[in-house]
PDB file of C-alpha atoms in Angstrom:
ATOM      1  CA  UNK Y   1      10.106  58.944 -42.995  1.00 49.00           C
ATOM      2  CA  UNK Y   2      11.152  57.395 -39.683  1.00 50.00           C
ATOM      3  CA  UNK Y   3       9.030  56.245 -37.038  1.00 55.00           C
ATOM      4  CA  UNK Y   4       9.628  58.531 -33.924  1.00 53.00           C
ATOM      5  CA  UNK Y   5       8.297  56.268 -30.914  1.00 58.00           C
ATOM      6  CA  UNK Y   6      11.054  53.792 -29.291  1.00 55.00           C
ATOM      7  CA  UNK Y   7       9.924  50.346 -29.227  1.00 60.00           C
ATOM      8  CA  UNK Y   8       9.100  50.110 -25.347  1.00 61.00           C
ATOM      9  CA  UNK Y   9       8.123  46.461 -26.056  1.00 68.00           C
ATOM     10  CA  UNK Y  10      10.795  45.016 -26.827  1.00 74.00           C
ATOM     11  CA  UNK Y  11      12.663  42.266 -24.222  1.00 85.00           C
ATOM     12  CA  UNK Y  12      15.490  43.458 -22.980  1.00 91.00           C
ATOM     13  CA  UNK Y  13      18.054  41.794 -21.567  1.00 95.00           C
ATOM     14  CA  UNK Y  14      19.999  41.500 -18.233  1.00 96.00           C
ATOM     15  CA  UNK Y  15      22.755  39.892 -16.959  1.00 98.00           C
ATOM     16  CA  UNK Y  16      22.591  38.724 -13.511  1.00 97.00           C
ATOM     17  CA  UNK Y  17      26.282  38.788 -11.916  1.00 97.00           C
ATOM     18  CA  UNK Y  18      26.550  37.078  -8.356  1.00 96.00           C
ATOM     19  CA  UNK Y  19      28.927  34.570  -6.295  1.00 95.00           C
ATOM     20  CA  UNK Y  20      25.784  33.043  -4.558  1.00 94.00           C
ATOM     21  CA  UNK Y  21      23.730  31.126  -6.970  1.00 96.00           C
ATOM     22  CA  UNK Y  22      20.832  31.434  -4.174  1.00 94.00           C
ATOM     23  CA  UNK Y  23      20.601  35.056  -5.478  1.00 93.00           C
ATOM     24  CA  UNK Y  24      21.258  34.733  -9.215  1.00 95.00           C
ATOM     25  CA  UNK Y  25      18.186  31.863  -9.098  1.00 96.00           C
ATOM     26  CA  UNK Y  26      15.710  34.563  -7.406  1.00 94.00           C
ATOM     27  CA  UNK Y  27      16.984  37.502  -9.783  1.00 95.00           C
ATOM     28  CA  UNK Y  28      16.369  35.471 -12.612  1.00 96.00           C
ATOM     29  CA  UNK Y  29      12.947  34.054 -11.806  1.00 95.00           C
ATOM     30  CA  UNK Y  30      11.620  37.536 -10.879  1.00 93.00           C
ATOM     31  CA  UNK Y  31      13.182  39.068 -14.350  1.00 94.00           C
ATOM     32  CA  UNK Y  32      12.022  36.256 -16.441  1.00 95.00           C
ATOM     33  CA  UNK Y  33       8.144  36.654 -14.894  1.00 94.00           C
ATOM     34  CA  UNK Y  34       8.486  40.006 -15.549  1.00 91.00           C
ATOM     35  CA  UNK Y  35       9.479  39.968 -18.994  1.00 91.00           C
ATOM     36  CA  UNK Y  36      13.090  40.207 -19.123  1.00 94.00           C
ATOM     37  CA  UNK Y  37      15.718  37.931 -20.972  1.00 95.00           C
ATOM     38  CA  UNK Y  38      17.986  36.612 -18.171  1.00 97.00           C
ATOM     39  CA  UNK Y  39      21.608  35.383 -18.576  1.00 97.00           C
ATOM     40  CA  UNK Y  40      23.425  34.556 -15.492  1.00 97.00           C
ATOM     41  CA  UNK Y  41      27.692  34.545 -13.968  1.00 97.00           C
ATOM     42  CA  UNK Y  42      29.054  33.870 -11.041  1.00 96.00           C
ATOM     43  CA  UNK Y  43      31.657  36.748 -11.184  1.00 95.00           C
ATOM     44  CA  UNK Y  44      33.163  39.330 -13.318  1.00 95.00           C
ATOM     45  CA  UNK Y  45      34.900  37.244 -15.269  1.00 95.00           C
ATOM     46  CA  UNK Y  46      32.956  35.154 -16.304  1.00 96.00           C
ATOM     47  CA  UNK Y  47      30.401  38.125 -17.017  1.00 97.00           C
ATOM     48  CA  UNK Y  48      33.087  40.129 -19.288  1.00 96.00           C
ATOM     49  CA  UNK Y  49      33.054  36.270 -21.095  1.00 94.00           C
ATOM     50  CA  UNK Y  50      29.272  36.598 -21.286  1.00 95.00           C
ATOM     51  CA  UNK Y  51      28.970  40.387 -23.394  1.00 94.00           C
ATOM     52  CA  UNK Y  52      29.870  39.525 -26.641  1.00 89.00           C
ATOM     53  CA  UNK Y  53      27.767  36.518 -26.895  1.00 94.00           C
ATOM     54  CA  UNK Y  54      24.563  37.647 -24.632  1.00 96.00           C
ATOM     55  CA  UNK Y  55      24.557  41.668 -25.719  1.00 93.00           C
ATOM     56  CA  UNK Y  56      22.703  42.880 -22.434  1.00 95.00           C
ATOM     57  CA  UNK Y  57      20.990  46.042 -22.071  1.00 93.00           C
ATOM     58  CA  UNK Y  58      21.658  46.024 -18.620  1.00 95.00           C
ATOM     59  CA  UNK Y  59      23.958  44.587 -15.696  1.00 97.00           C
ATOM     60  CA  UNK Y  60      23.005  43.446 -12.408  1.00 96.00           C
ATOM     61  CA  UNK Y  61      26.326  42.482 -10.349  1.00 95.00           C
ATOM     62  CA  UNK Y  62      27.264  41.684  -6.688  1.00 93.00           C
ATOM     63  CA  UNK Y  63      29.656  44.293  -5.177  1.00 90.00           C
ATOM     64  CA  UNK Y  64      31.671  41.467  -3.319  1.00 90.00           C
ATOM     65  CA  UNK Y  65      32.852  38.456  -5.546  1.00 91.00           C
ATOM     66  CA  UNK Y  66      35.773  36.140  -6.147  1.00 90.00           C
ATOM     67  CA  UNK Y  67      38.041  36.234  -9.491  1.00 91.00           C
ATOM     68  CA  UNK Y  68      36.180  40.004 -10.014  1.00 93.00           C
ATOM     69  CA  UNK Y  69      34.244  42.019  -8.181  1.00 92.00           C
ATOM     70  CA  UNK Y  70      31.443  44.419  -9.220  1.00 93.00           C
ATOM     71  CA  UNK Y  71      33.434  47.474  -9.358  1.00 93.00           C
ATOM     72  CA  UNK Y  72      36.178  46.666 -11.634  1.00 95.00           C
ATOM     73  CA  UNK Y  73      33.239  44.624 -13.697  1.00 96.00           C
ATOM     74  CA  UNK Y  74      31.792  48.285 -14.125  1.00 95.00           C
ATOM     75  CA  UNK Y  75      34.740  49.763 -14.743  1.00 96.00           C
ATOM     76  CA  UNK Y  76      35.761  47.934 -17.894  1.00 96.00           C
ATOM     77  CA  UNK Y  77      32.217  47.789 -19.427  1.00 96.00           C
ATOM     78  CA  UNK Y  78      31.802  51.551 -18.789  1.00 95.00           C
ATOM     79  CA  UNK Y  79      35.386  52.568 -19.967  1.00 95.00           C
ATOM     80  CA  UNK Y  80      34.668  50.235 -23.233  1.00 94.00           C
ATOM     81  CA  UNK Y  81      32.772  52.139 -25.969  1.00 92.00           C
ATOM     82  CA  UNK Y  82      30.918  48.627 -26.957  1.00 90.00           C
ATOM     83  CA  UNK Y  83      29.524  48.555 -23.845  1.00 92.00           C
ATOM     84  CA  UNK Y  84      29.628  51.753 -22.282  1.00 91.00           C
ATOM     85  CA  UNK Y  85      25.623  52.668 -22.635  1.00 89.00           C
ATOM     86  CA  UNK Y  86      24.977  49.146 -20.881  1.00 92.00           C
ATOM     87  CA  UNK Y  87      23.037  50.087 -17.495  1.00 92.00           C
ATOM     88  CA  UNK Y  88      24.840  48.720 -14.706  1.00 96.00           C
ATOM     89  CA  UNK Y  89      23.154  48.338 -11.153  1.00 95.00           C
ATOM     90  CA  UNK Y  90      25.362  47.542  -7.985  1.00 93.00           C
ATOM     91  CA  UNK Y  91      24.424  45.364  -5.244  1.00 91.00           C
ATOM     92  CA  UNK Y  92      25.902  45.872  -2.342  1.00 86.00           C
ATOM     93  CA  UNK Y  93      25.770  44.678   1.235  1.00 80.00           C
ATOM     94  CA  UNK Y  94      27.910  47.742   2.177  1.00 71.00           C
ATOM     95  CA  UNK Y  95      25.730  50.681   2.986  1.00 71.00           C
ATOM     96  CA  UNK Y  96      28.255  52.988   3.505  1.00 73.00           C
ATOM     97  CA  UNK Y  97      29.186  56.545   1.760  1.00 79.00           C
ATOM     98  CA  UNK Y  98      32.970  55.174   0.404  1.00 82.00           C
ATOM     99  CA  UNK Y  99      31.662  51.858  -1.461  1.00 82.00           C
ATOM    100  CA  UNK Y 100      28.759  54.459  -3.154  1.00 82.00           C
ATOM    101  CA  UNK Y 101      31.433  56.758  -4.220  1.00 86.00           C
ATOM    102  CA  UNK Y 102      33.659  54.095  -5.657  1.00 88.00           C
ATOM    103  CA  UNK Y 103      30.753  52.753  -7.637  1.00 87.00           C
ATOM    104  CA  UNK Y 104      29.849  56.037  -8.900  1.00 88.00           C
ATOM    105  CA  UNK Y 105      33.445  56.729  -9.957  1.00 91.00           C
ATOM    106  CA  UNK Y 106      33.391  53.063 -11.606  1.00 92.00           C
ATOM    107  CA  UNK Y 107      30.345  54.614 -13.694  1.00 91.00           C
ATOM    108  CA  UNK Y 108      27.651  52.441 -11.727  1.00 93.00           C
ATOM    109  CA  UNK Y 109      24.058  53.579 -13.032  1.00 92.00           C
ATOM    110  CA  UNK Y 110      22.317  52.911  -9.515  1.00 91.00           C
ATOM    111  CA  UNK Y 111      22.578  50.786  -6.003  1.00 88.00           C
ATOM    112  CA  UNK Y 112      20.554  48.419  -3.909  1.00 89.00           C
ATOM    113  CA  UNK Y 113      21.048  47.265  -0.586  1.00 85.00           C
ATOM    114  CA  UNK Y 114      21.428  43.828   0.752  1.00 85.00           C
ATOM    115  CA  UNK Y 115      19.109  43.069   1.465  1.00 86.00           C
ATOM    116  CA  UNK Y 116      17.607  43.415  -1.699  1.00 87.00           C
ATOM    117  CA  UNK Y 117      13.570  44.494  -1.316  1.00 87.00           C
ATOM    118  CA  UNK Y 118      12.228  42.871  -4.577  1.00 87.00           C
ATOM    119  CA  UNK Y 119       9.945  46.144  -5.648  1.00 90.00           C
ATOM    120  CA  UNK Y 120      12.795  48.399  -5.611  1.00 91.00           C
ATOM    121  CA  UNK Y 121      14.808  45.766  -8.004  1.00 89.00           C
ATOM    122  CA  UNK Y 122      11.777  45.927 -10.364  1.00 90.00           C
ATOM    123  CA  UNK Y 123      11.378  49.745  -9.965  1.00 90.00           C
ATOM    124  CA  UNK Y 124      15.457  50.198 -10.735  1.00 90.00           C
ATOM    125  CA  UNK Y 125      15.019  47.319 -13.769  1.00 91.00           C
ATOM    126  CA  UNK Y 126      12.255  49.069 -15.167  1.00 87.00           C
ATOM    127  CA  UNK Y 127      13.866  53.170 -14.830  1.00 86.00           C
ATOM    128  CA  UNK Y 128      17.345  51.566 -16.660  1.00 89.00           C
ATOM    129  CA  UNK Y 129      15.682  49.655 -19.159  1.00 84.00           C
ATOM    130  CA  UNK Y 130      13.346  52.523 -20.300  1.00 83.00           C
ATOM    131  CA  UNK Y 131      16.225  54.510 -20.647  1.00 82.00           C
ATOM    132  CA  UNK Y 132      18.505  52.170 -21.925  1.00 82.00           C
ATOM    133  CA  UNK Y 133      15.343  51.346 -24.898  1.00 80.00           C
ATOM    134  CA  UNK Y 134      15.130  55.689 -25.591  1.00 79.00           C
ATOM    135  CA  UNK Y 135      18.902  55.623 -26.166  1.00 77.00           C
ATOM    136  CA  UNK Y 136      19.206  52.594 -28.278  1.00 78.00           C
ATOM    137  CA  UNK Y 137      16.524  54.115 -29.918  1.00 78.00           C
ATOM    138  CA  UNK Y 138      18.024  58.147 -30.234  1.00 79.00           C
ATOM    139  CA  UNK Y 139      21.350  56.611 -31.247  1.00 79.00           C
ATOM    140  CA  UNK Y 140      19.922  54.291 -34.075  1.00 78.00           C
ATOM    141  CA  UNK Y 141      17.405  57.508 -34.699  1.00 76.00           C
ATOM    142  CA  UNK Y 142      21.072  59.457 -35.312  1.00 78.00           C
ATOM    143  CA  UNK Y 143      22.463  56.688 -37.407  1.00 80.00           C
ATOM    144  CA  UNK Y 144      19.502  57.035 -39.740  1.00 83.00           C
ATOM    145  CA  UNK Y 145      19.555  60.819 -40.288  1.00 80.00           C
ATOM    146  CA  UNK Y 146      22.925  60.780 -40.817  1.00 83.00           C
ATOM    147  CA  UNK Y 147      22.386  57.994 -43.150  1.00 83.00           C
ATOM    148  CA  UNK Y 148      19.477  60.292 -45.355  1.00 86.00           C
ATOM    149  CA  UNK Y 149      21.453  63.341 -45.167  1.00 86.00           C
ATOM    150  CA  UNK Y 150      24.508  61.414 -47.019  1.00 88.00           C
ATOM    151  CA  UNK Y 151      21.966  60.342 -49.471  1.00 88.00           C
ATOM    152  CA  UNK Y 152      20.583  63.964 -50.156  1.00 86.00           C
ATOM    153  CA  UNK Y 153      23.484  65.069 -50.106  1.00 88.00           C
ATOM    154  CA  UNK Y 154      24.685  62.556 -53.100  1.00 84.00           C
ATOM    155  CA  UNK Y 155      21.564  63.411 -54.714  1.00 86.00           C
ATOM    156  CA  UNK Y 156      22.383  66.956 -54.561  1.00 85.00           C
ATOM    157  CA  UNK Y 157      25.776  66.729 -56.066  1.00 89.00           C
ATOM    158  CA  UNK Y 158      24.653  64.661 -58.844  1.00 90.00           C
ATOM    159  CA  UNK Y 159      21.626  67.185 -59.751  1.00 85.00           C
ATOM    160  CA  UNK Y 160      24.810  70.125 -59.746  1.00 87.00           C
ATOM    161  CA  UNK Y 161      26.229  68.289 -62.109  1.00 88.00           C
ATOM    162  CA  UNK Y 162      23.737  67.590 -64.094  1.00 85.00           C
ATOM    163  CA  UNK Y 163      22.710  71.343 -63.988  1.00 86.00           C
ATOM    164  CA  UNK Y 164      26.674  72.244 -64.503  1.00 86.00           C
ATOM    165  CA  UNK Y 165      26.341  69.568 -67.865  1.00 86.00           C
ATOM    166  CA  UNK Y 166      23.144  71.628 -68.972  1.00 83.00           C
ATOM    167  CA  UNK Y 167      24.582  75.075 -68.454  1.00 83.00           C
ATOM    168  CA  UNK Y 168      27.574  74.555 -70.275  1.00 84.00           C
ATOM    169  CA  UNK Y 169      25.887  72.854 -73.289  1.00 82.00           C
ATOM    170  CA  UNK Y 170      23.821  75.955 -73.062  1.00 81.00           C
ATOM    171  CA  UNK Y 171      27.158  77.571 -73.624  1.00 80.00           C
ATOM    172  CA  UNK Y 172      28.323  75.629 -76.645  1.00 70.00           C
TER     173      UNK Y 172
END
């Protein structure tokens, strides 16, 4: 049968998305020590360029940046259904109640603050990624059943006919 424990161990991966290379170079140290594969842009753009080739679990973008800014970054990964499970965390230097709500409506998973207290970026990492590994791991769970039910089902037609076959040489 199927194993029913997600694989907690395996690396996932995050894509760091900031305008101030400063920042991306301490995100990706930290996420790299702690076990993470790191990929790294400098804006939205160049992180939309990034998805197909890098396939991250999870996002880590700047609110603020040039060419594209976190928001409508969020808003195209989570209105794509490729990429819509990807965890996306916000950064933003903008504590205030309006930039929240237009991150929330963008489908943002989670916040920090500027400035960014590195426990709370592990603590938020680690709460995605967990949940990003129990989904990847119900929806390929789904994929199987589904899978084994098609194949009992065959298995049940073909015995039906095979009994049908019988029953009417029965008949003859």
């Amino acid at each position: 049968m199927f194993n029913f424990e997600p694989d907690l161990h395996r690396p996932l991966k995050v894509l760091i998305v900031d305008d101030d290379p400063d920042a991306r170079e301490l995100f990706s140290e930290i996420l790299a020590e702690e076990g993470y594969l790191v990929e790294t842009a400098v804006d939205g753009m160049e992180a939309l360029d990034k998805l197909e080739s890098f396939k991250p679990d999870l996002i880590l973008t700047d609110y603020q940046m040039p060419r594209m800014d976190g928001i409508t970054l969020c808003k195209i990964v989570k209105n794509n259904p490729e990429t819509i499970d990807l965890g996306v965390i916000l950064i933003t230097g903008f504590n205030d109640f309006e930039v929240r709500v237009q991150g929330l409506s963008a489908g943002a998973d989670d916040f920090l603050s500027k400035p960014v207290m590195l426990p709370e970026l592990k603590a938020r990492i680690k709460s995605l990624a967990k949940a990003k590994l129990y989904h990847d791991f119900l929806k390929d769970y789904q994929k199987r059943l589904e899978e084994e039910v098609e194949e009992k089902t065959a298995e049940l037609i073909k015995a039906n006919l095979a009994l049908q076959l019988a029953y009417k040489e029965l008949e003859d």
